[in-house]
mmCIF file of N, CA and C in Angstrom:
data_model
loop_
_atom_site.group_PDB
_atom_site.id
_atom_site.type_symbol
_atom_site.label_atom_id
_atom_site.label_comp_id
_atom_site.label_asym_id
_atom_site.label_seq_id
_atom_site.Cartn_x
_atom_site.Cartn_y
_atom_site.Cartn_z
ATOM 1 N N MET I 256 87.499 104.591 111.842
ATOM 2 C CA MET I 256 88.161 105.332 110.688
ATOM 3 C C MET I 256 88.172 106.811 110.685
ATOM 4 N N ASP I 257 89.218 107.259 110.352
ATOM 5 C CA ASP I 257 89.533 108.848 110.337
ATOM 6 C C ASP I 257 88.702 109.261 109.174
ATOM 7 N N GLN I 258 88.211 110.451 109.368
ATOM 8 C CA GLN I 258 87.180 111.193 108.223
ATOM 9 C C GLN I 258 88.233 111.781 107.160
ATOM 10 N N ALA I 259 89.374 112.154 107.648
ATOM 11 C CA ALA I 259 90.519 112.738 106.752
ATOM 12 C C ALA I 259 91.925 112.580 107.149
ATOM 13 N N GLU I 260 92.684 112.535 106.207
ATOM 14 C CA GLU I 260 94.126 112.459 106.270
ATOM 15 C C GLU I 260 94.864 113.770 105.894
ATOM 16 N N VAL I 261 95.653 114.278 106.540
ATOM 17 C CA VAL I 261 96.619 115.231 106.169
ATOM 18 C C VAL I 261 98.048 114.710 106.069
ATOM 19 N N ILE I 262 98.643 114.921 104.746
ATOM 20 C CA ILE I 262 99.907 114.365 104.400
ATOM 21 C C ILE I 262 100.881 115.571 104.179
ATOM 22 N N GLU I 263 101.881 115.986 104.846
ATOM 23 C CA GLU I 263 102.700 116.936 104.825
ATOM 24 C C GLU I 263 104.113 116.464 104.390
ATOM 25 N N ASP I 264 104.872 117.070 103.508
ATOM 26 C CA ASP I 264 106.197 116.796 103.141
ATOM 27 C C ASP I 264 106.447 115.392 102.685
ATOM 28 N N THR I 265 105.408 115.205 101.941
ATOM 29 C CA THR I 265 105.731 113.879 101.386
ATOM 30 C C THR I 265 106.290 113.620 100.003
ATOM 31 N N ALA I 266 107.230 112.791 99.881
ATOM 32 C CA ALA I 266 108.118 112.564 98.830
ATOM 33 C C ALA I 266 107.531 111.568 97.958
ATOM 34 N N ARG I 267 106.710 110.629 98.422
ATOM 35 C CA ARG I 267 106.441 109.511 97.459
ATOM 36 C C ARG I 267 104.729 109.190 97.723
ATOM 37 N N VAL I 268 103.966 108.938 96.816
ATOM 38 C CA VAL I 268 102.611 108.832 96.758
ATOM 39 C C VAL I 268 102.554 107.587 96.106
ATOM 40 N N LEU I 269 101.825 106.420 96.500
ATOM 41 C CA LEU I 269 101.443 105.199 95.737
ATOM 42 C C LEU I 269 99.944 105.254 95.494
ATOM 43 N N HIS I 270 99.429 105.447 94.232
ATOM 44 C CA HIS I 270 98.088 105.182 93.785
ATOM 45 C C HIS I 270 97.720 103.941 93.365
ATOM 46 N N CYS I 271 97.005 102.949 94.090
ATOM 47 C CA CYS I 271 96.746 101.551 93.320
ATOM 48 C C CYS I 271 95.511 101.306 92.798
ATOM 49 N N SER I 272 95.492 101.246 91.503
ATOM 50 C CA SER I 272 94.184 101.130 90.800
ATOM 51 C C SER I 272 93.501 99.916 91.390
ATOM 52 N N GLY I 273 92.180 99.839 91.286
ATOM 53 C CA GLY I 273 91.323 98.956 91.717
ATOM 54 C C GLY I 273 91.878 97.561 91.470
ATOM 55 N N GLN I 274 91.883 96.904 92.513
ATOM 56 C CA GLN I 274 92.458 95.453 92.685
ATOM 57 C C GLN I 274 91.365 94.408 92.932
ATOM 58 N N VAL I 275 91.329 93.552 92.093
ATOM 59 C CA VAL I 275 90.367 92.397 92.126
ATOM 60 C C VAL I 275 90.926 91.033 92.005
ATOM 61 N N ALA I 276 90.003 89.951 92.379
ATOM 62 C CA ALA I 276 90.608 88.693 92.633
ATOM 63 C C ALA I 276 90.383 87.836 91.164
ATOM 64 N N LEU I 277 91.422 88.246 90.252
ATOM 65 C CA LEU I 277 91.649 87.650 89.057
ATOM 66 C C LEU I 277 92.894 87.048 88.955
ATOM 67 N N GLU I 278 92.917 85.974 88.194
ATOM 68 C CA GLU I 278 94.241 85.279 88.075
ATOM 69 C C GLU I 278 94.259 84.891 86.454
ATOM 70 N N ALA I 279 95.535 84.752 85.850
ATOM 71 C CA ALA I 279 95.723 84.513 84.599
ATOM 72 C C ALA I 279 95.290 82.902 84.355
ATOM 73 N N ASP I 280 94.471 82.942 83.239
ATOM 74 C CA ASP I 280 93.736 81.316 83.075
ATOM 75 C C ASP I 280 93.938 81.145 81.522
ATOM 76 N N PRO I 281 94.800 80.582 80.729
ATOM 77 C CA PRO I 281 94.958 80.548 79.368
ATOM 78 C C PRO I 281 93.885 79.841 78.764
ATOM 79 N N ASP I 282 93.387 78.960 79.512
ATOM 80 C CA ASP I 282 92.020 77.823 79.159
ATOM 81 C C ASP I 282 90.712 78.611 79.392
ATOM 82 N N SER I 283 90.577 79.810 79.751
ATOM 83 C CA SER I 283 89.276 80.453 79.833
ATOM 84 C C SER I 283 89.102 81.484 78.571
ATOM 85 N N GLU I 284 87.922 81.766 78.460
ATOM 86 C CA GLU I 284 87.557 82.571 77.134
ATOM 87 C C GLU I 284 88.284 83.874 77.188
ATOM 88 N N LEU I 285 88.466 84.362 78.287
ATOM 89 C CA LEU I 285 88.826 85.964 78.632
ATOM 90 C C LEU I 285 90.315 85.817 79.197
ATOM 91 N N GLY I 286 91.004 84.828 79.300
ATOM 92 C CA GLY I 286 92.321 84.609 79.636
ATOM 93 C C GLY I 286 92.439 84.808 81.145
ATOM 94 N N VAL I 287 91.328 84.923 81.772
ATOM 95 C CA VAL I 287 91.495 85.335 83.305
ATOM 96 C C VAL I 287 90.463 84.308 83.990
ATOM 97 N N SER I 288 90.507 84.045 85.171
ATOM 98 C CA SER I 288 89.523 83.390 86.150
ATOM 99 C C SER I 288 89.478 84.144 87.308
ATOM 100 N N VAL I 289 88.260 84.129 87.952
ATOM 101 C CA VAL I 289 88.092 84.540 89.393
ATOM 102 C C VAL I 289 88.413 83.898 90.433
ATOM 103 N N ILE I 290 89.206 84.315 91.262
ATOM 104 C CA ILE I 290 89.509 83.656 92.450
ATOM 105 C C ILE I 290 88.370 83.796 93.596
ATOM 106 N N GLY I 291 87.863 82.844 93.898
ATOM 107 C CA GLY I 291 86.970 82.622 95.061
ATOM 108 C C GLY I 291 85.550 83.138 94.368
ATOM 109 N N ALA I 292 85.181 82.576 93.179
ATOM 110 C CA ALA I 292 83.923 83.130 92.687
ATOM 111 C C ALA I 292 82.831 82.859 93.560
ATOM 112 N N GLY I 293 82.001 83.869 93.797
ATOM 113 C CA GLY I 293 80.869 83.612 94.859
ATOM 114 C C GLY I 293 81.180 83.574 96.235
ATOM 115 N N ASP I 294 82.487 83.912 96.589
ATOM 116 C CA ASP I 294 82.882 83.863 97.932
ATOM 117 C C ASP I 294 83.610 85.097 98.071
ATOM 118 N N LEU I 295 82.631 86.003 98.949
ATOM 119 C CA LEU I 295 83.250 87.557 98.953
ATOM 120 C C LEU I 295 84.276 87.471 99.993
ATOM 121 N N ARG I 296 84.211 86.828 101.122
ATOM 122 C CA ARG I 296 85.369 86.717 102.096
ATOM 123 C C ARG I 296 86.737 86.116 101.428
ATOM 124 N N ALA I 297 86.654 85.209 100.470
ATOM 125 C CA ALA I 297 87.734 84.909 99.918
ATOM 126 C C ALA I 297 88.563 85.970 98.989
ATOM 127 N N GLN I 298 87.482 86.528 98.370
ATOM 128 C CA GLN I 298 87.873 87.657 97.385
ATOM 129 C C GLN I 298 88.583 88.976 98.152
ATOM 130 N N ILE I 299 87.813 89.280 99.141
ATOM 131 C CA ILE I 299 88.308 90.345 100.140
ATOM 132 C C ILE I 299 90.061 90.158 100.515
ATOM 133 N N THR I 300 90.126 88.907 101.140
ATOM 134 C CA THR I 300 91.063 88.389 101.499
ATOM 135 C C THR I 300 92.362 88.377 100.618
ATOM 136 N N HIS I 301 91.935 87.836 99.224
ATOM 137 C CA HIS I 301 92.777 87.785 98.168
ATOM 138 C C HIS I 301 93.305 89.343 97.701
ATOM 139 N N VAL I 302 92.428 90.185 97.578
ATOM 140 C CA VAL I 302 92.548 91.624 97.059
ATOM 141 C C VAL I 302 93.450 92.308 98.355
ATOM 142 N N LEU I 303 93.308 92.219 99.289
ATOM 143 C CA LEU I 303 94.243 92.576 100.510
ATOM 144 C C LEU I 303 95.364 92.139 100.472
ATOM 145 N N GLY I 304 95.502 90.858 99.976
ATOM 146 C CA GLY I 304 97.029 90.499 99.734
ATOM 147 C C GLY I 304 97.630 91.159 98.596
ATOM 148 N N LEU I 305 96.835 91.330 97.550
ATOM 149 C CA LEU I 305 97.430 92.115 96.342
ATOM 150 C C LEU I 305 98.074 93.461 96.645
ATOM 151 N N ILE I 306 97.165 94.258 97.593
ATOM 152 C CA ILE I 306 97.523 95.415 98.281
ATOM 153 C C ILE I 306 98.736 95.379 98.883
ATOM 154 N N ASP I 307 99.045 94.298 99.664
ATOM 155 C CA ASP I 307 100.218 94.044 100.449
ATOM 156 C C ASP I 307 101.498 93.921 99.524
ATOM 157 N N GLU I 308 101.168 93.356 98.337
ATOM 158 C CA GLU I 308 102.318 93.046 97.374
ATOM 159 C C GLU I 308 102.770 94.482 96.760
ATOM 160 N N LEU I 309 101.549 95.332 96.307
ATOM 161 C CA LEU I 309 101.824 96.542 95.773
ATOM 162 C C LEU I 309 102.747 97.504 96.765
ATOM 163 N N LEU I 310 102.183 97.225 98.007
ATOM 164 C CA LEU I 310 102.997 98.193 98.945
ATOM 165 C C LEU I 310 104.128 97.975 99.081
ATOM 166 N N GLU I 311 104.485 96.494 99.267
ATOM 167 C CA GLU I 311 105.946 96.102 99.443
ATOM 168 C C GLU I 311 106.822 96.406 98.207
ATOM 169 N N SER I 312 106.356 96.345 97.047
ATOM 170 C CA SER I 312 106.880 96.748 95.844
ATOM 171 C C SER I 312 107.153 97.999 95.716
ATOM 172 N N ALA I 313 106.693 99.040 96.601
ATOM 173 C CA ALA I 313 106.974 100.322 96.528
ATOM 174 C C ALA I 313 107.744 100.829 97.725
ATOM 175 N N GLY I 314 108.135 99.836 98.532
ATOM 176 C CA GLY I 314 108.989 99.934 99.644
ATOM 177 C C GLY I 314 108.134 100.503 100.903
ATOM 178 N N MET I 315 106.770 100.218 100.790
ATOM 179 C CA MET I 315 106.073 100.836 102.053
ATOM 180 C C MET I 315 105.138 99.441 102.563
ATOM 181 N N SER I 316 104.478 99.996 103.549
ATOM 182 C CA SER I 316 103.355 98.941 104.415
ATOM 183 C C SER I 316 102.310 99.337 104.553
ATOM 184 N N ARG I 317 101.470 98.713 105.126
ATOM 185 C CA ARG I 317 100.032 98.957 105.548
ATOM 186 C C ARG I 317 99.970 100.473 106.352
ATOM 187 N N SER I 318 101.031 100.448 107.190
ATOM 188 C CA SER I 318 101.127 101.681 108.139
ATOM 189 C C SER I 318 101.197 103.143 107.120
ATOM 190 N N ASN I 319 101.467 102.811 105.738
ATOM 191 C CA ASN I 319 101.506 104.031 105.028
ATOM 192 C C ASN I 319 100.298 104.486 104.155
ATOM 193 N N LEU I 320 99.245 103.443 104.394
ATOM 194 C CA LEU I 320 98.069 103.701 103.784
ATOM 195 C C LEU I 320 97.375 104.946 104.300
ATOM 196 N N THR I 321 96.788 105.770 103.197
ATOM 197 C CA THR I 321 96.128 107.206 103.564
ATOM 198 C C THR I 321 94.750 107.115 103.279
ATOM 199 N N SER I 322 94.228 106.103 102.405
ATOM 200 C CA SER I 322 92.730 106.140 102.137
ATOM 201 C C SER I 322 92.696 104.704 101.270
ATOM 202 N N LEU I 323 91.195 104.234 101.414
ATOM 203 C CA LEU I 323 90.827 103.080 100.725
ATOM 204 C C LEU I 323 89.293 103.316 100.345
ATOM 205 N N ARG I 324 89.213 102.632 99.111
ATOM 206 C CA ARG I 324 87.940 102.619 98.573
ATOM 207 C C ARG I 324 87.319 101.326 98.157
ATOM 208 N N PHE I 325 86.350 100.827 98.898
ATOM 209 C CA PHE I 325 85.730 99.602 98.542
ATOM 210 C C PHE I 325 84.692 99.683 97.383
ATOM 211 N N PHE I 326 84.747 98.830 96.516
ATOM 212 C CA PHE I 326 83.463 98.645 95.739
ATOM 213 C C PHE I 326 83.031 97.233 95.749
ATOM 214 N N THR I 327 81.662 97.239 95.916
ATOM 215 C CA THR I 327 81.133 95.648 96.125
ATOM 216 C C THR I 327 79.798 95.604 95.411
ATOM 217 N N THR I 328 79.507 94.620 94.925
ATOM 218 C CA THR I 328 78.191 94.358 94.256
ATOM 219 C C THR I 328 77.112 93.769 95.601
ATOM 220 N N ASP I 329 77.680 93.752 96.731
ATOM 221 C CA ASP I 329 76.824 93.146 97.750
ATOM 222 C C ASP I 329 77.338 93.867 99.210
ATOM 223 N N ILE I 330 76.641 94.909 99.494
ATOM 224 C CA ILE I 330 77.298 95.779 100.486
ATOM 225 C C ILE I 330 76.868 94.851 101.944
ATOM 226 N N ASP I 331 75.551 94.461 102.013
ATOM 227 C CA ASP I 331 75.416 93.392 103.308
ATOM 228 C C ASP I 331 76.473 92.378 103.445
ATOM 229 N N GLY I 332 76.700 91.800 102.403
ATOM 230 C CA GLY I 332 77.812 90.728 102.377
ATOM 231 C C GLY I 332 79.128 91.262 102.841
ATOM 232 N N PHE I 333 79.438 92.625 102.206
ATOM 233 C CA PHE I 333 80.861 93.249 102.469
ATOM 234 C C PHE I 333 80.729 93.428 104.058
ATOM 235 N N LEU I 334 79.721 94.020 104.475
ATOM 236 C CA LEU I 334 79.548 94.316 105.944
ATOM 237 C C LEU I 334 79.966 93.077 107.009
ATOM 238 N N GLU I 335 79.230 91.887 106.604
ATOM 239 C CA GLU I 335 79.242 90.786 107.288
ATOM 240 C C GLU I 335 80.642 90.222 107.279
ATOM 241 N N ASN I 336 81.637 90.742 106.303
ATOM 242 C CA ASN I 336 83.104 90.310 106.054
ATOM 243 C C ASN I 336 84.007 91.205 106.559
ATOM 244 N N TYR I 337 83.427 92.394 107.163
ATOM 245 C CA TYR I 337 84.353 93.539 107.422
ATOM 246 C C TYR I 337 85.470 93.092 108.272
ATOM 247 N N ASP I 338 85.210 92.127 109.071
ATOM 248 C CA ASP I 338 86.296 91.695 110.137
ATOM 249 C C ASP I 338 87.685 91.188 109.242
ATOM 250 N N VAL I 339 87.423 90.853 107.925
ATOM 251 C CA VAL I 339 88.603 90.444 107.143
ATOM 252 C C VAL I 339 89.473 91.738 107.210
ATOM 253 N N TYR I 340 88.968 92.936 106.724
ATOM 254 C CA TYR I 340 89.771 93.911 106.667
ATOM 255 C C TYR I 340 90.067 94.660 107.998
ATOM 256 N N ALA I 341 89.490 94.463 108.836
ATOM 257 C CA ALA I 341 89.612 95.004 110.276
ATOM 258 C C ALA I 341 90.857 94.286 110.982
ATOM 259 N N GLY I 342 90.775 92.915 110.580
ATOM 260 C CA GLY I 342 92.013 92.077 111.035
ATOM 261 C C GLY I 342 93.126 92.450 110.449
ATOM 262 N N TRP I 343 93.059 92.790 109.123
ATOM 263 C CA TRP I 343 94.028 93.070 108.332
ATOM 264 C C TRP I 343 94.852 94.511 108.358
ATOM 265 N N ILE I 344 94.077 95.410 108.737
ATOM 266 C CA ILE I 344 94.518 96.721 109.003
ATOM 267 C C ILE I 344 95.051 97.074 110.607
ATOM 268 N N GLU I 345 94.474 96.233 111.475
ATOM 269 C CA GLU I 345 94.787 96.531 112.831
ATOM 270 C C GLU I 345 96.163 96.356 113.260
ATOM 271 N N PRO I 346 96.915 95.452 112.680
ATOM 272 C CA PRO I 346 98.266 95.415 113.051
ATOM 273 C C PRO I 346 99.044 96.913 112.709
ATOM 274 N N ALA I 347 98.672 97.494 111.639
ATOM 275 C CA ALA I 347 99.183 98.675 111.222
ATOM 276 C C ALA I 347 99.087 99.961 112.079
ATOM 277 N N GLY I 348 98.116 99.726 113.097
ATOM 278 C CA GLY I 348 97.827 100.890 113.904
ATOM 279 C C GLY I 348 97.366 102.045 113.379
ATOM 280 N N ILE I 349 96.571 102.051 112.474
ATOM 281 C CA ILE I 349 96.151 103.174 111.650
ATOM 282 C C ILE I 349 94.513 103.067 111.239
ATOM 283 N N LYS I 350 94.069 104.065 111.001
ATOM 284 C CA LYS I 350 92.593 104.001 110.618
ATOM 285 C C LYS I 350 92.350 104.886 109.477
ATOM 286 N N PRO I 351 92.903 104.577 108.383
ATOM 287 C CA PRO I 351 92.751 105.390 107.070
ATOM 288 C C PRO I 351 91.197 105.783 106.741
ATOM 289 N N PRO I 352 90.985 106.802 106.153
ATOM 290 C CA PRO I 352 89.692 107.167 105.640
ATOM 291 C C PRO I 352 89.476 106.065 104.481
ATOM 292 N N GLN I 353 88.075 105.586 104.538
ATOM 293 C CA GLN I 353 87.425 104.898 103.541
ATOM 294 C C GLN I 353 86.327 105.110 103.047
ATOM 295 N N SER I 354 85.958 104.537 101.890
ATOM 296 C CA SER I 354 84.618 104.510 101.371
ATOM 297 C C SER I 354 84.202 103.247 100.863
ATOM 298 N N LEU I 355 82.819 102.834 101.117
ATOM 299 C CA LEU I 355 82.340 101.832 100.575
ATOM 300 C C LEU I 355 81.002 101.945 99.657
ATOM 301 N N LEU I 356 81.195 101.756 98.386
ATOM 302 C CA LEU I 356 80.367 101.984 97.475
ATOM 303 C C LEU I 356 79.751 100.808 96.932
ATOM 304 N N GLY I 357 78.421 100.528 96.931
ATOM 305 C CA GLY I 357 77.672 99.492 96.231
ATOM 306 C C GLY I 357 77.513 99.861 94.876
ATOM 307 N N ILE I 358 77.756 98.862 94.004
ATOM 308 C CA ILE I 358 77.777 98.807 92.376
ATOM 309 C C ILE I 358 77.019 97.857 91.907
ATOM 310 N N ASN I 359 76.593 98.117 90.717
ATOM 311 C CA ASN I 359 75.776 96.932 90.150
ATOM 312 C C ASN I 359 76.515 95.575 89.541
ATOM 313 N N ARG I 360 77.876 96.052 89.101
ATOM 314 C CA ARG I 360 78.757 95.128 88.569
ATOM 315 C C ARG I 360 80.149 95.336 88.533
ATOM 316 N N LEU I 361 80.967 94.637 88.419
ATOM 317 C CA LEU I 361 82.535 94.803 88.331
ATOM 318 C C LEU I 361 82.766 94.357 86.831
ATOM 319 N N VAL I 362 84.067 94.325 86.490
ATOM 320 C CA VAL I 362 84.373 94.024 85.046
ATOM 321 C C VAL I 362 84.166 92.805 84.783
ATOM 322 N N HIS I 363 84.138 91.610 85.674
ATOM 323 C CA HIS I 363 83.688 90.178 85.404
ATOM 324 C C HIS I 363 82.510 89.951 86.218
ATOM 325 N N PRO I 364 81.529 89.302 85.744
ATOM 326 C CA PRO I 364 80.318 89.004 86.586
ATOM 327 C C PRO I 364 80.443 88.257 87.861
ATOM 328 N N ASP I 365 81.585 87.549 88.101
ATOM 329 C CA ASP I 365 81.742 86.557 89.334
ATOM 330 C C ASP I 365 82.601 87.436 90.296
ATOM 331 N N LEU I 366 82.971 88.682 89.866
ATOM 332 C CA LEU I 366 83.786 89.443 91.073
ATOM 333 C C LEU I 366 82.705 90.270 91.859
ATOM 334 N N LEU I 367 83.001 90.223 93.077
ATOM 335 C CA LEU I 367 82.193 90.678 94.026
ATOM 336 C C LEU I 367 82.776 91.965 94.826
ATOM 337 N N VAL I 368 84.038 92.141 94.735
ATOM 338 C CA VAL I 368 84.755 93.457 95.529
ATOM 339 C C VAL I 368 85.944 93.944 94.632
ATOM 340 N N GLU I 369 86.159 95.048 94.656
ATOM 341 C CA GLU I 369 87.159 95.757 94.224
ATOM 342 C C GLU I 369 87.767 96.866 95.228
ATOM 343 N N ILE I 370 89.125 96.990 95.475
ATOM 344 C CA ILE I 370 89.834 97.846 96.289
ATOM 345 C C ILE I 370 90.507 98.666 95.699
ATOM 346 N N GLU I 371 90.609 99.998 95.931
ATOM 347 C CA GLU I 371 91.403 101.148 95.506
ATOM 348 C C GLU I 371 92.122 101.324 96.960
ATOM 349 N N ALA I 372 93.467 101.778 96.620
ATOM 350 C CA ALA I 372 94.225 102.242 98.007
ATOM 351 C C ALA I 372 95.230 103.239 97.483
ATOM 352 N N THR I 373 95.628 104.225 98.381
ATOM 353 C CA THR I 373 96.364 105.393 98.271
ATOM 354 C C THR I 373 97.382 105.273 99.704
ATOM 355 N N ALA I 374 98.778 105.351 99.457
ATOM 356 C CA ALA I 374 99.576 105.225 100.397
ATOM 357 C C ALA I 374 100.500 106.375 100.152
ATOM 358 N N ALA I 375 101.238 106.814 101.175
ATOM 359 C CA ALA I 375 102.450 107.986 101.154
ATOM 360 C C ALA I 375 103.377 107.599 102.048
ATOM 361 N N ALA I 376 104.621 108.071 101.609
ATOM 362 C CA ALA I 376 105.960 107.723 102.492
ATOM 363 C C ALA I 376 106.682 109.013 102.290
#
């Protein structure tokens, strides 16, 4: 992972809000349900897929990522599943700066990870 990223002459910057493994569920009390409840690996995989979708919608790809911030309720579990992220970012040929923060809870008690991303093109 690089410690910093200099971006010069950038025309477009994409700031992605925290992405979590939620899906619409009209039958639930909150109107949403957690994808992969209790399964950190499944949630990481799903959230990285959401980031791919956001990048694509902006005409960007993983190679445009300039930083990532991971928030998790289980640091040890996240580190045990870091290979999911490593395998996802490796084809892009970049090592964007990243932060991993341990937190008490996310917006839903069954969520284990939230990822924010920034990209530039």
